[in-house]
PDB file of C-alpha atoms and ligand atoms in Angstrom:
ATOM      1  CA  UNK A   5       9.306  -1.936  24.280  1.00 96.00           C
ATOM      2  CA  UNK A   6      12.425  -2.020  22.109  1.00 97.00           C
ATOM      3  CA  UNK A   7      12.180  -5.777  21.617  1.00 97.00           C
ATOM      4  CA  UNK A   8       8.509  -5.494  20.652  1.00 98.00           C
ATOM      5  CA  UNK A   9       9.356  -2.773  18.161  1.00 98.00           C
ATOM      6  CA  UNK A  10      12.209  -4.795  16.662  1.00 98.00           C
ATOM      7  CA  UNK A  11       9.977  -7.828  16.256  1.00 98.00           C
ATOM      8  CA  UNK A  12       7.237  -5.701  14.737  1.00 98.00           C
ATOM      9  CA  UNK A  13       9.676  -4.168  12.254  1.00 98.00           C
ATOM     10  CA  UNK A  14      10.048  -7.613  10.690  1.00 98.00           C
ATOM     11  CA  UNK A  15       6.559  -7.047   9.253  1.00 98.00           C
ATOM     12  CA  UNK A  16       7.651  -3.876   7.476  1.00 98.00           C
ATOM     13  CA  UNK A  17       7.267  -3.985   3.718  1.00 98.00           C
ATOM     14  CA  UNK A  18      10.337  -1.997   2.777  1.00 96.00           C
ATOM     15  CA  UNK A  19      11.842  -3.790  -0.193  1.00 95.00           C
ATOM     16  CA  UNK A  20      12.666  -0.587  -2.075  1.00 96.00           C
ATOM     17  CA  UNK A  21      14.413   1.552   0.521  1.00 93.00           C
ATOM     18  CA  UNK A  22      15.329  -1.244   2.920  1.00 95.00           C
ATOM     19  CA  UNK A  23      14.432   1.025   5.796  1.00 96.00           C
ATOM     20  CA  UNK A  24      12.009  -0.791   8.070  1.00 97.00           C
ATOM     21  CA  UNK A  25      10.169   1.328  10.596  1.00 98.00           C
ATOM     22  CA  UNK A  26       7.773   0.177  13.283  1.00 98.00           C
ATOM     23  CA  UNK A  27       5.740   2.030  15.835  1.00 98.00           C
ATOM     24  CA  UNK A  28       3.322   1.446  18.659  1.00 98.00           C
ATOM     25  CA  UNK A  29       0.696   4.049  19.455  1.00 98.00           C
ATOM     26  CA  UNK A  30      -0.466   3.996  23.077  1.00 98.00           C
ATOM     27  CA  UNK A  31      -3.910   5.101  24.201  1.00 98.00           C
ATOM     28  CA  UNK A  32      -5.004   6.261  27.644  1.00 98.00           C
ATOM     29  CA  UNK A  33      -6.996   3.080  28.237  1.00 98.00           C
ATOM     30  CA  UNK A  34      -3.922   0.940  27.603  1.00 98.00           C
ATOM     31  CA  UNK A  35      -4.898  -0.109  24.106  1.00 98.00           C
ATOM     32  CA  UNK A  36      -2.050  -0.072  21.607  1.00 98.00           C
ATOM     33  CA  UNK A  37      -1.994   0.081  17.839  1.00 98.00           C
ATOM     34  CA  UNK A  38       0.939  -1.202  15.859  1.00 98.00           C
ATOM     35  CA  UNK A  39       2.167   0.134  12.574  1.00 98.00           C
ATOM     36  CA  UNK A  40       4.907  -0.618  10.071  1.00 98.00           C
ATOM     37  CA  UNK A  41       5.879   1.181   6.913  1.00 98.00           C
ATOM     38  CA  UNK A  42       4.518  -0.311   3.707  1.00 98.00           C
ATOM     39  CA  UNK A  43       6.244   0.612   0.447  1.00 97.00           C
ATOM     40  CA  UNK A  44       4.998   0.044  -3.056  1.00 96.00           C
ATOM     41  CA  UNK A  45       6.609   0.522  -6.478  1.00 95.00           C
ATOM     42  CA  UNK A  46       4.686   3.809  -6.651  1.00 93.00           C
ATOM     43  CA  UNK A  47       6.028   5.591  -3.540  1.00 88.00           C
ATOM     44  CA  UNK A  48       2.941   7.709  -2.956  1.00 91.00           C
ATOM     45  CA  UNK A  49       0.824   4.573  -2.617  1.00 95.00           C
ATOM     46  CA  UNK A  50       2.741   3.411   0.443  1.00 96.00           C
ATOM     47  CA  UNK A  51       2.340   4.517   4.032  1.00 98.00           C
ATOM     48  CA  UNK A  52       4.596   5.228   6.982  1.00 98.00           C
ATOM     49  CA  UNK A  53       4.409   3.235  10.187  1.00 98.00           C
ATOM     50  CA  UNK A  54       3.097   6.202  12.158  1.00 98.00           C
ATOM     51  CA  UNK A  55       0.107   6.898   9.931  1.00 98.00           C
ATOM     52  CA  UNK A  56      -0.538   3.193   9.618  1.00 98.00           C
ATOM     53  CA  UNK A  57      -0.983   2.941  13.408  1.00 98.00           C
ATOM     54  CA  UNK A  58      -2.830   6.253  13.732  1.00 98.00           C
ATOM     55  CA  UNK A  59      -5.373   5.446  11.035  1.00 98.00           C
ATOM     56  CA  UNK A  60      -6.049   2.015  12.515  1.00 98.00           C
ATOM     57  CA  UNK A  61      -6.762   3.688  15.858  1.00 98.00           C
ATOM     58  CA  UNK A  62      -9.113   6.210  14.258  1.00 98.00           C
ATOM     59  CA  UNK A  63     -10.899   3.413  12.428  1.00 98.00           C
ATOM     60  CA  UNK A  64     -11.502   1.730  15.779  1.00 98.00           C
ATOM     61  CA  UNK A  65     -13.101   4.861  17.181  1.00 98.00           C
ATOM     62  CA  UNK A  66     -10.193   6.292  19.150  1.00 98.00           C
ATOM     63  CA  UNK A  67      -9.848  10.056  19.080  1.00 98.00           C
ATOM     64  CA  UNK A  68      -7.402  12.851  19.727  1.00 96.00           C
ATOM     65  CA  UNK A  69      -7.857  12.802  23.502  1.00 97.00           C
ATOM     66  CA  UNK A  70      -7.084   9.080  23.655  1.00 98.00           C
ATOM     67  CA  UNK A  71      -3.539   9.155  22.316  1.00 98.00           C
ATOM     68  CA  UNK A  72      -0.774   9.404  24.895  1.00 98.00           C
ATOM     69  CA  UNK A  73       2.458   8.493  23.137  1.00 98.00           C
ATOM     70  CA  UNK A  74       3.902   6.842  20.108  1.00 98.00           C
ATOM     71  CA  UNK A  75       7.033   4.701  20.137  1.00 98.00           C
ATOM     72  CA  UNK A  76       9.039   4.666  16.920  1.00 98.00           C
ATOM     73  CA  UNK A  77      11.861   2.341  15.929  1.00 98.00           C
ATOM     74  CA  UNK A  78      14.195   2.073  12.990  1.00 97.00           C
ATOM     75  CA  UNK A  79      17.572   0.431  12.485  1.00 95.00           C
ATOM     76  CA  UNK A  80      19.116   3.836  11.945  1.00 94.00           C
ATOM     77  CA  UNK A  81      21.941   4.970  14.188  1.00 94.00           C
ATOM     78  CA  UNK A  82      19.924   8.159  14.655  1.00 95.00           C
ATOM     79  CA  UNK A  83      16.733   8.662  16.618  1.00 97.00           C
ATOM     80  CA  UNK A  84      14.280   9.219  13.798  1.00 97.00           C
ATOM     81  CA  UNK A  85      11.187  11.388  14.064  1.00 97.00           C
ATOM     82  CA  UNK A  86       7.976  11.231  12.014  1.00 98.00           C
ATOM     83  CA  UNK A  87       8.234  12.578   8.472  1.00 97.00           C
ATOM     84  CA  UNK A  88       6.392  15.804   7.725  1.00 95.00           C
ATOM     85  CA  UNK A  89       3.397  14.057   6.209  1.00 96.00           C
ATOM     86  CA  UNK A  90       2.998  12.039   9.401  1.00 97.00           C
ATOM     87  CA  UNK A  91       3.525  15.154  11.506  1.00 97.00           C
ATOM     88  CA  UNK A  92       0.639  16.784   9.650  1.00 96.00           C
ATOM     89  CA  UNK A  93      -1.594  13.751  10.242  1.00 97.00           C
ATOM     90  CA  UNK A  94      -0.598  13.559  13.893  1.00 97.00           C
ATOM     91  CA  UNK A  95      -1.285  17.282  14.349  1.00 95.00           C
ATOM     92  CA  UNK A  96      -4.772  16.780  13.020  1.00 95.00           C
ATOM     93  CA  UNK A  97      -5.616  13.759  15.142  1.00 97.00           C
ATOM     94  CA  UNK A  98      -3.422  13.890  18.250  1.00 97.00           C
ATOM     95  CA  UNK A  99      -2.871  16.467  20.945  1.00 96.00           C
ATOM     96  CA  UNK A 100       0.131  18.808  20.649  1.00 95.00           C
ATOM     97  CA  UNK A 101       1.731  17.250  23.719  1.00 96.00           C
ATOM     98  CA  UNK A 102       1.726  13.752  22.230  1.00 98.00           C
ATOM     99  CA  UNK A 103       4.914  12.101  23.393  1.00 98.00           C
ATOM    100  CA  UNK A 104       7.093  10.679  20.651  1.00 98.00           C
ATOM    101  CA  UNK A 105       9.710   8.222  21.851  1.00 98.00           C
ATOM    102  CA  UNK A 106      12.287   7.290  19.257  1.00 98.00           C
ATOM    103  CA  UNK A 107      14.454   4.182  19.635  1.00 98.00           C
ATOM    104  CA  UNK A 108      17.640   3.299  17.812  1.00 96.00           C
ATOM    105  CA  UNK A 109      18.718  -0.260  17.170  1.00 94.00           C
ATOM    106  CA  UNK A 110      21.162  -0.194  20.072  1.00 93.00           C
ATOM    107  CA  UNK A 111      18.541   1.099  22.482  1.00 92.00           C
ATOM    108  CA  UNK A 112      19.220   4.812  22.595  1.00 96.00           C
ATOM    109  CA  UNK A 113      15.987   6.661  23.143  1.00 97.00           C
ATOM    110  CA  UNK A 114      15.048  10.247  22.623  1.00 98.00           C
ATOM    111  CA  UNK A 115      11.766  11.823  23.660  1.00 98.00           C
ATOM    112  CA  UNK A 116      10.057  14.550  21.682  1.00 98.00           C
ATOM    113  CA  UNK A 117       6.660  16.192  21.861  1.00 97.00           C
ATOM    114  CA  UNK A 118       4.625  16.703  18.737  1.00 97.00           C
ATOM    115  CA  UNK A 119       4.391  20.455  19.189  1.00 96.00           C
ATOM    116  CA  UNK A 120       8.159  20.868  19.322  1.00 96.00           C
ATOM    117  CA  UNK A 121       8.487  19.125  15.961  1.00 95.00           C
ATOM    118  CA  UNK A 122       5.874  21.403  14.392  1.00 92.00           C
ATOM    119  CA  UNK A 123       6.628  24.972  15.290  1.00 88.00           C
ATOM    120  CA  UNK A 124       4.545  26.627  12.556  1.00 89.00           C
ATOM    121  CA  UNK A 125       1.916  24.102  11.518  1.00 87.00           C
ATOM    122  CA  UNK A 126      -0.656  24.434   8.788  1.00 87.00           C
ATOM    123  CA  UNK A 127      -3.896  23.821  10.660  1.00 86.00           C
ATOM    124  CA  UNK A 128      -7.621  23.570  10.251  1.00 86.00           C
ATOM    125  CA  UNK A 129      -8.028  27.204  11.366  1.00 88.00           C
ATOM    126  CA  UNK A 130      -5.884  28.308   8.419  1.00 92.00           C
ATOM    127  CA  UNK A 131      -8.595  27.159   6.007  1.00 91.00           C
ATOM    128  CA  UNK A 132     -10.969  29.883   7.243  1.00 88.00           C
TER     129      UNK A 132
HETATM  130 ZN1   ZN B  21       5.732   9.479   7.707  1.00 81.06          ZN
END
């Protein structure tokens, strides 16, 4: 998986922050969706790797129950986790026990679950 993620990160469009991120979202049926971060000169117009993969999956008809885990890679020495915008999107469209596996460049992995990264989420029910 790490080699796939490294290769995929070469497609990242990260010319402003030079921080390529790649991810692979796994579904229960074995289908995977790949994502990379895409930056633009107007930062808000870009997208993170995680949402890139998630939104592709949704566009193909996959739903919350289908997502099993997401693998995330960056060249950071640290095991990165999804940013808070991606956490919000994942909370909306993935189950709380979604596994998040973070890989560093030298192969260290750390496993998280979505719910542990979002202890007090803003959710659909809060709009009532
Ligand atoms: Zn993000």
